[in-house]
mmCIF file of C-alpha atoms in Angstrom:
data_model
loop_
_atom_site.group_PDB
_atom_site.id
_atom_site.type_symbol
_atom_site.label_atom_id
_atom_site.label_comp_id
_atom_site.label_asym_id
_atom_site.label_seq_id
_atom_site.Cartn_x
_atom_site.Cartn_y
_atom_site.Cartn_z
ATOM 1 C CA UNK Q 1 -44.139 67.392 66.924
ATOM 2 C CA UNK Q 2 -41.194 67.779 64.877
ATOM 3 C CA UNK Q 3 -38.577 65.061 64.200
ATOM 4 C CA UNK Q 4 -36.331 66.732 66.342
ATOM 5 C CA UNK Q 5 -38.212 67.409 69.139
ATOM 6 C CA UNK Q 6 -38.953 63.810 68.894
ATOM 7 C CA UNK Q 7 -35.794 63.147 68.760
ATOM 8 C CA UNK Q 8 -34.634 65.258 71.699
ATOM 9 C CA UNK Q 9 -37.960 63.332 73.831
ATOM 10 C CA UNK Q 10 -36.089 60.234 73.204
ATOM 11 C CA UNK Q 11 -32.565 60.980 74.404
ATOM 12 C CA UNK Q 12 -34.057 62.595 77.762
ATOM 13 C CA UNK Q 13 -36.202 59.290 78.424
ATOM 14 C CA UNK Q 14 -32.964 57.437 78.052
ATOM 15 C CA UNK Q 15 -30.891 59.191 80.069
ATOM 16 C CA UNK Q 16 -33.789 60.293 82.740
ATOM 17 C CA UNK Q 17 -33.837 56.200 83.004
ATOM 18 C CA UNK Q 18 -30.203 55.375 83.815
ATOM 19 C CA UNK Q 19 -31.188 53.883 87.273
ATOM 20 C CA UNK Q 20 -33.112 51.147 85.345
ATOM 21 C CA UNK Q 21 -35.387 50.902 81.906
ATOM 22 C CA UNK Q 22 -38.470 50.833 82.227
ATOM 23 C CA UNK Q 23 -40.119 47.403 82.829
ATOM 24 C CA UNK Q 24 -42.819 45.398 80.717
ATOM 25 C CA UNK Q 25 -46.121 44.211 82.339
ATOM 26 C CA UNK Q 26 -45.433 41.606 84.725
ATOM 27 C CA UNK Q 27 -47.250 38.751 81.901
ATOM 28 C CA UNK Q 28 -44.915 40.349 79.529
ATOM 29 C CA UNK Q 29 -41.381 39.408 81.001
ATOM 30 C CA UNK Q 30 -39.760 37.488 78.020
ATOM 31 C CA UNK Q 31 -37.754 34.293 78.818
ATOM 32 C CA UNK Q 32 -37.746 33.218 82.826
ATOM 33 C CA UNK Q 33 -34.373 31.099 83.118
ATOM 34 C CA UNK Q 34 -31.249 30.234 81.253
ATOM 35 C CA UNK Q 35 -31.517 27.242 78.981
ATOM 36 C CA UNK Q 36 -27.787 25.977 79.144
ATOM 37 C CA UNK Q 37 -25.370 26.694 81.881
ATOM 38 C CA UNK Q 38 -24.077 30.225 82.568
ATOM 39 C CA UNK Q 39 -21.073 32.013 83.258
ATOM 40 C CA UNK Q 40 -20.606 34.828 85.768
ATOM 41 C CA UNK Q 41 -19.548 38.222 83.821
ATOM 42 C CA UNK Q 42 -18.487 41.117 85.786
ATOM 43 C CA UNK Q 43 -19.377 44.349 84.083
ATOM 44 C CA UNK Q 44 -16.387 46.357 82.723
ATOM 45 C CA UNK Q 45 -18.105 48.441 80.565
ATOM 46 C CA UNK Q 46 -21.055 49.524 78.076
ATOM 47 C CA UNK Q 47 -19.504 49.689 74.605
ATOM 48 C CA UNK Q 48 -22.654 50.198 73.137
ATOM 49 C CA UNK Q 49 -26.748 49.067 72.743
ATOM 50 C CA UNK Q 50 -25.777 45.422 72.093
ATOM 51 C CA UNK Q 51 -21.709 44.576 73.121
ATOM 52 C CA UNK Q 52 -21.006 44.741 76.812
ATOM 53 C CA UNK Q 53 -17.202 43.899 77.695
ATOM 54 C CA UNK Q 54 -16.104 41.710 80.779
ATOM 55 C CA UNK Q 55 -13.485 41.267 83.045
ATOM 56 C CA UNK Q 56 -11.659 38.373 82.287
ATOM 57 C CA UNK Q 57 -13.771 37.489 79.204
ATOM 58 C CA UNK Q 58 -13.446 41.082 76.718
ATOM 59 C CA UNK Q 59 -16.105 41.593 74.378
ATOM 60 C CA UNK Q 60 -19.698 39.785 74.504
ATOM 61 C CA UNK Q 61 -21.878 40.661 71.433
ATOM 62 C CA UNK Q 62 -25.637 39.682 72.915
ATOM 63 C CA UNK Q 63 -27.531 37.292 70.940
ATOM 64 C CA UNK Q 64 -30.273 37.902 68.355
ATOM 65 C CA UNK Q 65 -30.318 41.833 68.956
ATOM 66 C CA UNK Q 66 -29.001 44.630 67.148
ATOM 67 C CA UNK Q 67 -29.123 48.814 67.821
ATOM 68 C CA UNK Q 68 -27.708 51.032 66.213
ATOM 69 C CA UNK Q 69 -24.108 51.904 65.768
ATOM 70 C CA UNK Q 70 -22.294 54.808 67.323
ATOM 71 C CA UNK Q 71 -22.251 56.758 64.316
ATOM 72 C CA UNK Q 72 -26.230 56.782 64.198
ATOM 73 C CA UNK Q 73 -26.283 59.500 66.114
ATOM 74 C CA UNK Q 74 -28.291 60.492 68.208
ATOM 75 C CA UNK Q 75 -29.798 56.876 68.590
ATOM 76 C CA UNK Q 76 -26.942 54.690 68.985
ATOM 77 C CA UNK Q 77 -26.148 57.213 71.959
ATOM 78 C CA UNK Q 78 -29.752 56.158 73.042
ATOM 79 C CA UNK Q 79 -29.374 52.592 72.886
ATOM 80 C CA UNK Q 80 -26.096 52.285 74.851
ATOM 81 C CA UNK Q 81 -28.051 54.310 77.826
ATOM 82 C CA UNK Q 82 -30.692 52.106 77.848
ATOM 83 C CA UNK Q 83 -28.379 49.386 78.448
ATOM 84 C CA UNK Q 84 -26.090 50.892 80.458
ATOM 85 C CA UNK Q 85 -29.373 52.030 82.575
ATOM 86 C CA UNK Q 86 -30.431 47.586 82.437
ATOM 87 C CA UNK Q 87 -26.794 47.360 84.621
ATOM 88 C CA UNK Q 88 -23.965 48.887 86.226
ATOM 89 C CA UNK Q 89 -20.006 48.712 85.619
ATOM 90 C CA UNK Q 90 -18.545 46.352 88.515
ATOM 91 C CA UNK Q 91 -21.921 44.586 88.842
ATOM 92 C CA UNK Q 92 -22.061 40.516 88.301
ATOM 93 C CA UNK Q 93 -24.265 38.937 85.576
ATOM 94 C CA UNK Q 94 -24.678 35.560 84.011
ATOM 95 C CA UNK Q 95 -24.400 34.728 80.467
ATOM 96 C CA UNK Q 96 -25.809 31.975 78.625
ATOM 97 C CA UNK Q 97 -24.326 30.726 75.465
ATOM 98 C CA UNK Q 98 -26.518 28.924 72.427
ATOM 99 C CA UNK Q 99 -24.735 26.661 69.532
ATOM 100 C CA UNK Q 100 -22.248 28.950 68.285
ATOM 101 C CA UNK Q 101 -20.060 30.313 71.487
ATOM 102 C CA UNK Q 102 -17.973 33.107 68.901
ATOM 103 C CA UNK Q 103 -18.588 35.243 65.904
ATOM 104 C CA UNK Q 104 -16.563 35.984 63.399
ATOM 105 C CA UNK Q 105 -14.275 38.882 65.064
ATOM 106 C CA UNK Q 106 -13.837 36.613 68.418
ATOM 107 C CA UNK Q 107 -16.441 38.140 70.546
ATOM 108 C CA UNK Q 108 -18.408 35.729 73.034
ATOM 109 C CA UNK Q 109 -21.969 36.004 71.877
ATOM 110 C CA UNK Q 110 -24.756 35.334 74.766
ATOM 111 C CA UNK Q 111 -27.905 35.765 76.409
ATOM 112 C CA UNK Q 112 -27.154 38.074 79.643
ATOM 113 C CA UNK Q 113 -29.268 37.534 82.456
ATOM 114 C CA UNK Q 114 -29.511 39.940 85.489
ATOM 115 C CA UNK Q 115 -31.702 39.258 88.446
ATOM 116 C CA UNK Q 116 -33.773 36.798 86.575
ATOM 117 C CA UNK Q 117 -34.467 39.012 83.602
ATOM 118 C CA UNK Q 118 -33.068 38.731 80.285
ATOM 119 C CA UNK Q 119 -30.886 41.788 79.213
ATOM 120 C CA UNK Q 120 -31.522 41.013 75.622
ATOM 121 C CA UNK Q 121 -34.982 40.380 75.445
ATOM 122 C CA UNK Q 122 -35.502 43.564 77.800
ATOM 123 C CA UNK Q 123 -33.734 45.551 75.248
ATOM 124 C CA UNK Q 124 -35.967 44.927 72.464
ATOM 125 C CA UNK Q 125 -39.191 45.017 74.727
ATOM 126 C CA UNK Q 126 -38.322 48.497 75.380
ATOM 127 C CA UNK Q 127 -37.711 49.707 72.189
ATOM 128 C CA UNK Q 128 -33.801 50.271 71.942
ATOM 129 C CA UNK Q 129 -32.520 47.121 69.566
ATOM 130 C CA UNK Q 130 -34.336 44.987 66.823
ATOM 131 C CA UNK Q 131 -34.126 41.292 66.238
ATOM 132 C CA UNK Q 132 -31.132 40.224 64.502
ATOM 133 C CA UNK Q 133 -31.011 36.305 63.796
ATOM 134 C CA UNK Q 134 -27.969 34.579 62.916
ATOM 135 C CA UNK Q 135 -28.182 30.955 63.183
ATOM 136 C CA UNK Q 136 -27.644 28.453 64.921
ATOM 137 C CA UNK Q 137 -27.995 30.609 68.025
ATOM 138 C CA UNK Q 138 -32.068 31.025 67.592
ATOM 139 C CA UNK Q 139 -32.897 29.486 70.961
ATOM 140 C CA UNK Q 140 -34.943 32.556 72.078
ATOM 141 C CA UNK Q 141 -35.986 33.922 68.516
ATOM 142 C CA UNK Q 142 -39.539 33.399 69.111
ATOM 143 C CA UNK Q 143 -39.919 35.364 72.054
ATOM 144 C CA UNK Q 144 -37.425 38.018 70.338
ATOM 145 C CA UNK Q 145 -39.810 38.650 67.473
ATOM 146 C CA UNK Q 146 -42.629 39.231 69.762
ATOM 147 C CA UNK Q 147 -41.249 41.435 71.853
ATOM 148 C CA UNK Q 148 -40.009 43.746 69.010
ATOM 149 C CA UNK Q 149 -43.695 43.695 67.560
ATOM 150 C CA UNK Q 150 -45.315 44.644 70.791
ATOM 151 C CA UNK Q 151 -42.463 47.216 71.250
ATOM 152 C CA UNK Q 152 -43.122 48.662 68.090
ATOM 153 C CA UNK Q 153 -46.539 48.377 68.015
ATOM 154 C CA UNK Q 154 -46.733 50.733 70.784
ATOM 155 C CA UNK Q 155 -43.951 53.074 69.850
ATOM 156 C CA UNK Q 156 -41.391 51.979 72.365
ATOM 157 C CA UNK Q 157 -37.670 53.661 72.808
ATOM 158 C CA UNK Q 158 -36.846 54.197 69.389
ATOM 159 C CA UNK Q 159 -39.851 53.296 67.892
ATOM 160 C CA UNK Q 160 -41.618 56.062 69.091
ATOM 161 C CA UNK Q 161 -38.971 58.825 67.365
ATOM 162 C CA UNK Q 162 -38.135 56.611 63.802
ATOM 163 C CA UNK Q 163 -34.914 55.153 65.434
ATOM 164 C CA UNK Q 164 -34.992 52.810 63.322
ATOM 165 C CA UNK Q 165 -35.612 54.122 59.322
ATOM 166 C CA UNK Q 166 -32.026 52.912 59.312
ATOM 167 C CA UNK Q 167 -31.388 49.596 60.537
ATOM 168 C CA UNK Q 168 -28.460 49.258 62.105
ATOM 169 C CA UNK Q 169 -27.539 46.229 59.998
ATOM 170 C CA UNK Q 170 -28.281 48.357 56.813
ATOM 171 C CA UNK Q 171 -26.449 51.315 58.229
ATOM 172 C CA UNK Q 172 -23.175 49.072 57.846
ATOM 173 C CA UNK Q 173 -24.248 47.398 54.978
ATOM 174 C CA UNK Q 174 -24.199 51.880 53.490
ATOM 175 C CA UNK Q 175 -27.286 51.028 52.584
ATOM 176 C CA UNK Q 176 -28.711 53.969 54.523
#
């Protein structure tokens, strides 16, 4: 199969899943419940595989994952419809902050939770972000790493067409 066709597999999966991502074996589920209190976000829109923005809140960067950036065509395209396909514009979710509420451009960072499921953690499980760990906030890394090794291992979302011979944070870096 050529890299293209591989390519092309991966963008239909993505968008033939927009009504939800695939799920993980039911003993595979990632974290259960939020550690600290939450906050209710209502959905304003996808900005891409990792930054959601919120009514009343703007920009929320999710914790410990990164996918790759719009210009990583055609897999940044890929990750933002897997997570727009994890939850829908107007819909309510609950995010958890860890040590560090901000980053450095002002964007909440947090763990979103939807219907008991970790958006974060489900975005790695499947394939469409890798771990990215910038402490303090390390309060799921454990269960991060695993879930990008299993996803890997069995050539999950991007995984499965090289999505990520780039990583995102090297992409911005110009490393790659």
């Amino acid at each position: 199969m050529t890299h293209r066709v591989r390519v092309a597999a991966a963008l239909l999966l993505a968008a033939c899943s927009q009504s939800r991502v695939r799920s993980p074996e039911p003993a595979d589920s990632g974290p259960r419940a939020p550690v600290r209190s939450v906050r209710q976000c209502i959905v304003q829109r996808v900005v891409d595989g990792d930054t959601i923005s919120c009514r009343d809140m703007g920009s929320v960067r999710l914790i410990g994952i990164d996918s790759p950036e719009g210009n990583q065509e055609p897999f940044g395209s890929a990750a933002r419809a897997a997570l727009s396909a994890l939850l829908r514009v107007g819909e309510t979710i609950q995010l958890e902050s860890d040590v560090e509420p901000r980053d450095r451009y002002g964007r909440l960072l947090a763990y979103a939770w939807r219907d008991g499921r970790m958006l974060n953690w489900l975005m790695l499980r499947g394939g469409w972000a890798v771990v990215l760990t910038i402490t303090p906030n390390v309060q799921f890394v454990d269960a991060f790493v695993m879930a990008q090794y299993r996803a890997r291992a069995e050539r999950r979302g991007l995984w499965a067409v090289d999505g990520f011979q780039c990583l995102p944070l090297e992409r911005r870096r110009g490393l790659c």
